[in-house]
Amino acid sequence: MNDTTKNICVINKGFWLKPLGNDLYMCGSTHDWTSLDHIPTSKAYDQLIQGLKNMVTVPFEIVSHLAAVKPIIRDRMPAIGFHPKHPQMGIINGLGTKGAISAPYFSSKLVFK
C-alpha cells in the first residue's frame, strides 16, 4: 500500500466513485437483470455518464468502459469464510450492488477474525 491508496474512500451517490491514483477514478455501476454478460453497452455508458455528472462538478474524460456480472446471493447476504481444506484461503462473494461500499467492512471481518 502506498501513500496514494492508504486512505481510499468510496463516494456513493446513486453511483459510486473510487480513486485509483494519478487523477484516475473508477465509477459504477449500472444494473441490468436481463443481459448477464461482460459486454459494455451504450445504454450503460450513458447511465454512467449521467450518474457521474450528478456526482461531480469538474470536467472529466472517460478512458475505459468495462462491464461485468455482479455475483449476488438470493437473500442478499454475502458468502464469507475460509476454505475447509486450505484454511489460509478465504473467500468473500455475493456482495451484489453494494459490493464497493461493503467489501472493506466484510474483508476486515475476514482478516481480523
Tab-separated table of C-alpha atoms in Angstrom:
chain	number	residue	atom	x	y	z
A	1	MET	CA	0.000	0.000	0.000
A	2	ASN	CA	1.416	3.409	-0.903
A	3	ASP	CA	0.513	6.953	0.136
A	4	THR	CA	-1.988	7.399	-2.713
A	5	THR	CA	-4.008	4.333	-1.727
A	6	LYS	CA	-3.585	4.398	2.051
A	7	ASN	CA	-6.769	6.328	2.866
A	8	ILE	CA	-9.067	5.487	-0.020
A	9	CYS	CA	-12.693	6.367	0.383
A	10	VAL	CA	-15.520	5.492	-1.970
A	11	ILE	CA	-18.169	8.101	-2.663
A	12	ASN	CA	-21.672	6.746	-3.191
A	13	LYS	CA	-24.471	8.915	-4.560
A	14	GLY	CA	-26.573	6.540	-6.639
A	15	PHE	CA	-23.353	5.581	-8.416
A	16	TRP	CA	-20.006	5.041	-6.739
A	17	LEU	CA	-16.704	6.752	-7.393
A	18	LYS	CA	-13.378	5.276	-6.284
A	19	PRO	CA	-9.960	6.951	-6.602
A	20	LEU	CA	-7.298	4.865	-8.340
A	21	GLY	CA	-4.446	7.379	-8.056
A	22	ASN	CA	-2.796	9.704	-10.587
A	23	ASP	CA	-6.084	11.593	-11.131
A	24	LEU	CA	-7.829	8.417	-12.331
A	25	TYR	CA	-11.111	7.189	-10.861
A	26	MET	CA	-13.430	4.244	-11.336
A	27	CYS	CA	-17.170	4.887	-11.489
A	28	GLY	CA	-20.011	2.394	-11.297
A	29	SER	CA	-22.397	0.902	-11.649
A	30	THR	CA	-25.464	0.013	-13.631
A	31	HIS	CA	-27.978	-2.790	-13.154
A	32	ASP	CA	-29.384	-4.921	-15.952
A	33	TRP	CA	-31.092	-8.130	-14.883
A	34	THR	CA	-31.638	-9.351	-18.466
A	35	SER	CA	-28.187	-9.025	-20.051
A	36	LEU	CA	-25.943	-11.242	-17.946
A	37	ASP	CA	-22.624	-10.899	-19.755
A	38	HIS	CA	-19.479	-8.799	-19.674
A	39	ILE	CA	-20.120	-6.746	-22.834
A	40	PRO	CA	-20.389	-2.963	-22.274
A	41	THR	CA	-23.480	-1.289	-23.743
A	42	SER	CA	-24.151	2.260	-24.887
A	43	LYS	CA	-27.177	2.373	-22.538
A	44	ALA	CA	-24.973	1.610	-19.519
A	45	TYR	CA	-22.349	4.083	-20.747
A	46	ASP	CA	-24.971	6.845	-20.926
A	47	GLN	CA	-26.264	5.932	-17.436
A	48	LEU	CA	-22.733	6.112	-16.002
A	49	ILE	CA	-22.035	9.465	-17.666
A	50	GLN	CA	-25.272	10.900	-16.251
A	51	GLY	CA	-24.522	9.465	-12.800
A	52	LEU	CA	-21.037	10.942	-12.887
A	53	LYS	CA	-22.373	14.348	-13.973
A	54	ASN	CA	-24.754	14.256	-10.986
A	55	MET	CA	-21.859	13.446	-8.663
A	56	VAL	CA	-19.032	15.785	-9.721
A	57	THR	CA	-18.773	19.356	-10.961
A	58	VAL	CA	-15.361	19.141	-12.656
A	59	PRO	CA	-14.692	18.206	-16.294
A	60	PHE	CA	-13.831	14.550	-16.867
A	61	GLU	CA	-12.743	12.219	-19.638
A	62	ILE	CA	-13.698	8.545	-19.981
A	63	VAL	CA	-10.619	6.426	-20.695
A	64	SER	CA	-12.228	2.978	-20.483
A	65	HIS	CA	-15.674	1.372	-20.254
A	66	LEU	CA	-15.937	-2.114	-18.756
A	67	ALA	CA	-18.768	-4.459	-17.839
A	68	ALA	CA	-19.092	-7.461	-15.553
A	69	VAL	CA	-21.694	-9.624	-13.873
A	70	LYS	CA	-22.016	-8.933	-10.158
A	71	PRO	CA	-22.398	-12.060	-8.052
A	72	ILE	CA	-25.345	-11.898	-5.691
A	73	ILE	CA	-26.940	-14.391	-3.358
A	74	ARG	CA	-30.707	-14.738	-3.118
A	75	ASP	CA	-31.044	-13.321	0.421
A	76	ARG	CA	-28.520	-10.529	-0.367
A	77	MET	CA	-26.141	-11.651	2.360
A	78	PRO	CA	-22.553	-12.273	1.264
A	79	ALA	CA	-20.795	-15.618	1.455
A	80	ILE	CA	-17.761	-15.206	3.694
A	81	GLY	CA	-15.478	-17.854	5.092
A	82	PHE	CA	-12.392	-20.000	4.795
A	83	HIS	CA	-11.736	-22.985	2.561
A	84	PRO	CA	-12.275	-26.234	4.535
A	85	LYS	CA	-9.053	-27.890	3.280
A	86	HIS	CA	-6.923	-24.749	2.950
A	87	PRO	CA	-7.704	-22.556	5.976
A	88	GLN	CA	-5.254	-19.865	4.813
A	89	MET	CA	-7.557	-19.235	1.801
A	90	GLY	CA	-10.564	-17.000	2.412
A	91	ILE	CA	-13.494	-16.055	0.214
A	92	ILE	CA	-15.902	-13.144	0.050
A	93	ASN	CA	-18.533	-13.306	-2.670
A	94	GLY	CA	-22.097	-12.298	-3.388
A	95	LEU	CA	-21.671	-8.643	-2.406
A	96	GLY	CA	-24.031	-7.562	-5.179
A	97	THR	CA	-24.965	-3.939	-5.751
A	98	LYS	CA	-23.334	-2.621	-2.587
A	99	GLY	CA	-20.072	-4.511	-3.048
A	100	ALA	CA	-17.910	-1.421	-3.489
A	101	ILE	CA	-19.261	0.010	-0.260
A	102	SER	CA	-19.453	-3.151	1.859
A	103	ALA	CA	-16.297	-5.008	0.757
A	104	PRO	CA	-13.930	-3.144	3.135
A	105	TYR	CA	-16.152	-3.954	6.125
A	106	PHE	CA	-16.548	-7.647	5.293
A	107	SER	CA	-12.872	-8.095	4.393
A	108	SER	CA	-11.865	-6.626	7.759
A	109	LYS	CA	-14.100	-9.208	9.469
A	110	LEU	CA	-12.419	-11.988	7.484
A	111	VAL	CA	-8.848	-10.770	8.081
A	112	PHE	CA	-9.213	-9.803	11.728
A	113	LYS	CA	-11.272	-12.816	12.767
